[in-house]
Each structure stands twice: as structure tokens, then as C-alpha cells.
Tab-separated table of N, CA and C in Angstrom:
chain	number	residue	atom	x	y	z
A	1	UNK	N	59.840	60.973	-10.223
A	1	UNK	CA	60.405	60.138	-9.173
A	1	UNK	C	60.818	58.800	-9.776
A	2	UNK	N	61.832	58.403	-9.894
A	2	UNK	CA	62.865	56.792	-10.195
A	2	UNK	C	62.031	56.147	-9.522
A	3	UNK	N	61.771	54.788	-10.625
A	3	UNK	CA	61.026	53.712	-9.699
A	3	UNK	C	62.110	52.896	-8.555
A	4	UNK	N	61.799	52.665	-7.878
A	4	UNK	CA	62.956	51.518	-7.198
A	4	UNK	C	62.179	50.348	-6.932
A	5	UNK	N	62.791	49.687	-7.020
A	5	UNK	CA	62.701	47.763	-7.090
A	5	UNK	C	63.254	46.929	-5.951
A	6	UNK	N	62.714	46.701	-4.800
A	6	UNK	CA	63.313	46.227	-3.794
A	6	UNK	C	62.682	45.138	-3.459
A	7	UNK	N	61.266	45.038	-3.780
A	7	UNK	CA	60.432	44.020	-2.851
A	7	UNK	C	59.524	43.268	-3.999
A	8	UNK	N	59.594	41.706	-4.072
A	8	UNK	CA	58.421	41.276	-5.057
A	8	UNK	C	57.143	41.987	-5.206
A	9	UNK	N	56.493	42.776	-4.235
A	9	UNK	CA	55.100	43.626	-4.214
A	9	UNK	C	56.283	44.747	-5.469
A	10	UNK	N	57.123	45.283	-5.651
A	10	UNK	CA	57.464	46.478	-6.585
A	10	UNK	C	57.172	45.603	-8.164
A	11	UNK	N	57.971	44.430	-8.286
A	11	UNK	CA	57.993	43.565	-8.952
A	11	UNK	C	56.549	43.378	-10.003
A	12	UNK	N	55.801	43.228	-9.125
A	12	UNK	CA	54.614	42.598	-9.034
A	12	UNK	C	53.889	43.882	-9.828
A	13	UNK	N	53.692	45.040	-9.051
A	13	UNK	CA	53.119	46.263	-9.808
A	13	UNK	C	53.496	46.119	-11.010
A	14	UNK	N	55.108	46.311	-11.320
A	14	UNK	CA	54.995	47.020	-12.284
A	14	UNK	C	54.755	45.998	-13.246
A	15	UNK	N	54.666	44.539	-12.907
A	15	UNK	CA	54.086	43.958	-13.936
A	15	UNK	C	53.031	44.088	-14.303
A	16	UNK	N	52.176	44.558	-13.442
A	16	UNK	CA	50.842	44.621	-13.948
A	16	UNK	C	50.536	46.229	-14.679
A	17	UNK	N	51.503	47.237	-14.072
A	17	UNK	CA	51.670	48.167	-15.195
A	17	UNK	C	51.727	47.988	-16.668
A	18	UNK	N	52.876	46.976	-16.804
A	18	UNK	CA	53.278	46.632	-18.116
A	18	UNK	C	52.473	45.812	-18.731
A	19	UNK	N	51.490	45.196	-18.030
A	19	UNK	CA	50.256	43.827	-18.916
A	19	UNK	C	49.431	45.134	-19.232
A	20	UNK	N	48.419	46.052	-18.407
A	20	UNK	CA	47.812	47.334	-18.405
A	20	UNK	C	47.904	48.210	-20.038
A	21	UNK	N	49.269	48.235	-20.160
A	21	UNK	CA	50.118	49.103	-21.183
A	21	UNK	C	50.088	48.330	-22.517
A	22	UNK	N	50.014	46.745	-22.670
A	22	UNK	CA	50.122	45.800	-23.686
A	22	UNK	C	51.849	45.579	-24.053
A	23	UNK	N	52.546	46.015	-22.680
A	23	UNK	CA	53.547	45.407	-22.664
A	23	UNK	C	54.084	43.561	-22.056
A	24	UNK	N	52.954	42.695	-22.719
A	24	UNK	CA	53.464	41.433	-22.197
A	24	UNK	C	54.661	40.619	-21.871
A	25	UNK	N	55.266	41.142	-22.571
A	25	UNK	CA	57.102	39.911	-22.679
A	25	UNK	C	57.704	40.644	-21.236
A	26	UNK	N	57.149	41.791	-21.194
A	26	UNK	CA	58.086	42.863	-20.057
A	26	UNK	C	57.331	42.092	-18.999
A	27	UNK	N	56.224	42.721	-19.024
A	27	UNK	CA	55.094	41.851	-17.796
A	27	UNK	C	55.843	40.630	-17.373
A	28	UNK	N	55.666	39.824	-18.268
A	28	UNK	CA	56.283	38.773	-17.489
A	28	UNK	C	57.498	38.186	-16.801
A	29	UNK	N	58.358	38.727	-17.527
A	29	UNK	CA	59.980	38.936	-16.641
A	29	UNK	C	59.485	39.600	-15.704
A	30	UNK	N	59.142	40.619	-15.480
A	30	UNK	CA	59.029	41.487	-13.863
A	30	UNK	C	57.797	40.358	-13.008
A	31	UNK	N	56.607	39.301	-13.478
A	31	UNK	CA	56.448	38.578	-12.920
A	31	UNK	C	57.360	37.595	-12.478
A	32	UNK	N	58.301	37.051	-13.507
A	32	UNK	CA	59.225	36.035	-12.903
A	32	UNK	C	59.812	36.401	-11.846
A	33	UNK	N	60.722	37.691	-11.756
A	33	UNK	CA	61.544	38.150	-10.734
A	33	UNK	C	60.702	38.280	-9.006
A	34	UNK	N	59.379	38.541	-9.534
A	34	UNK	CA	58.696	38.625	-8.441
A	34	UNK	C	58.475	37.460	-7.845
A	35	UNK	N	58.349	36.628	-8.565
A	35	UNK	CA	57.764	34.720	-7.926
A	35	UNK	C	59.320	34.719	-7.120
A	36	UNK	N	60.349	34.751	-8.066
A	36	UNK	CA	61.545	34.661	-7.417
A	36	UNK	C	62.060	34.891	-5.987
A	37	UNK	N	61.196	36.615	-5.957
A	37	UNK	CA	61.671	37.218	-4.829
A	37	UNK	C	60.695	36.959	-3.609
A	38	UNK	N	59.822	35.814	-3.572
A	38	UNK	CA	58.785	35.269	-2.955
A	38	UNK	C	59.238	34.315	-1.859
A	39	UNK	N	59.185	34.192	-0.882
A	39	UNK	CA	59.683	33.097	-0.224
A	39	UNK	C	58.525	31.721	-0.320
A	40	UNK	N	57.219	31.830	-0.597
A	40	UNK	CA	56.217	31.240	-0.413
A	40	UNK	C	56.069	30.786	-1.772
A	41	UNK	N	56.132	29.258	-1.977
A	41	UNK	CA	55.974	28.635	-2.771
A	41	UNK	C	54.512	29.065	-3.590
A	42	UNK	N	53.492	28.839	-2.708
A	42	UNK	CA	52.096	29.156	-3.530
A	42	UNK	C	51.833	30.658	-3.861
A	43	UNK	N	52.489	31.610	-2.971
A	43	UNK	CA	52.548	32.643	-3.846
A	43	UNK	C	53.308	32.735	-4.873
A	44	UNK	N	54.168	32.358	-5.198
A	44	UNK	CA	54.899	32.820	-6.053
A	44	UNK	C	54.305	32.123	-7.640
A	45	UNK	N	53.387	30.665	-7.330
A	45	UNK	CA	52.758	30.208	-8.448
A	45	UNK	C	51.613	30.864	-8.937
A	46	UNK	N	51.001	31.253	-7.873
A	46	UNK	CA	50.101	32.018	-8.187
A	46	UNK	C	50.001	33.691	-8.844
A	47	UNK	N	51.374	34.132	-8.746
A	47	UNK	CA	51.976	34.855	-9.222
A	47	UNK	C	52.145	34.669	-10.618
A	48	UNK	N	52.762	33.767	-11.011
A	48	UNK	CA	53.349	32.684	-12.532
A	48	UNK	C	51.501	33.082	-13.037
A	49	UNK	N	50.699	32.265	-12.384
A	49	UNK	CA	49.567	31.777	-12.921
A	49	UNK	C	48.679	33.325	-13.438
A	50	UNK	N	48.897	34.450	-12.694
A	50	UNK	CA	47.960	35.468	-13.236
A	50	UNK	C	49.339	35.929	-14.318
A	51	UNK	N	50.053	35.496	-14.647
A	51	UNK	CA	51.273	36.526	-16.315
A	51	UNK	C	51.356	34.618	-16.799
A	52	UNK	N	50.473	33.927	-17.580
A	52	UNK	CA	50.852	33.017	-18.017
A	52	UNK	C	51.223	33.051	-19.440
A	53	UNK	N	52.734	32.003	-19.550
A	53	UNK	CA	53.295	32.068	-20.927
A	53	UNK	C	54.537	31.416	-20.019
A	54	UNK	N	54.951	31.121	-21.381
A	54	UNK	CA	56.319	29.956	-20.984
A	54	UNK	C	57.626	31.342	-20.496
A	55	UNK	N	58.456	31.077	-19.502
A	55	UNK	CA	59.632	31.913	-19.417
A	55	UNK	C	60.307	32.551	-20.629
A	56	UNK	N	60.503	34.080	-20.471
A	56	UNK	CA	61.417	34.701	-21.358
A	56	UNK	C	62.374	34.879	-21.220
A	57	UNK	N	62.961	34.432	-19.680
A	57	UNK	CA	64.376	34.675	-19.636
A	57	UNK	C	65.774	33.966	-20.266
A	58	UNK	N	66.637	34.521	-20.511
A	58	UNK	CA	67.807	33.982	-21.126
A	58	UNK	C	69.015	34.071	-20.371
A	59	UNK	N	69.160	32.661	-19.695
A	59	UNK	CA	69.947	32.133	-18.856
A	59	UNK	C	71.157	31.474	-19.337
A	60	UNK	N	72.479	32.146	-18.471
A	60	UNK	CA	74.057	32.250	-19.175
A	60	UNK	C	74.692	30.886	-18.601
């Protein structure tokens, strides 16, 4: 079954799939996207705060 990605909670899993796996750099982009897709400020830090490390994204 294809994962699908619709909701920061999808986001959120599979980051913690990917920390689980010792995939960190991944982990944390799929955390960023999730804080992103957060409307709630303190969730979304608190989000940041359990995948901590400076941003990996590369912005055009």
C-alpha cells in the first residue's frame, strides 16, 4: 500500500519511522514539513524540539 502524505500527523509518523530506522537527515525534513503543516505555533515547536538539529532544507 503507497504511503500518502496529507496531514502533519502523516508527516510526523513517518518521521519518526525514519529516526526508528537511523534515518536522521530524512527524519527531519519530514519533521519540518510537519511543524509547517501545523497551524499551532507550540505544536509545531514542539514538533522541531523532539527531531533537533539545525534545518536541512535547501531553499531556491
Amino acid at each position: 500500500m503507497p504511503l500518502c502524505f496529507n496531514t502533519a500527523a502523516d508527516y510526523l509518523e513517518a518521521a519518526r519511522q525514519m529516526a526508528v530506522s537511523g534515518r536522521l537527515a530524512l527524519a527531519r525534513l519530514l519533521a519540518e514539513e510537519a511543524a509547517d503543516r501545523t497551524s499551532d505555533p507550540g505544536e509545531a515547536a514542539r514538533i522541531l524540539r523532539e527531531f533537533p538539529g539545525p534545518s536541512l532544507r535547501q531553499e531556491n
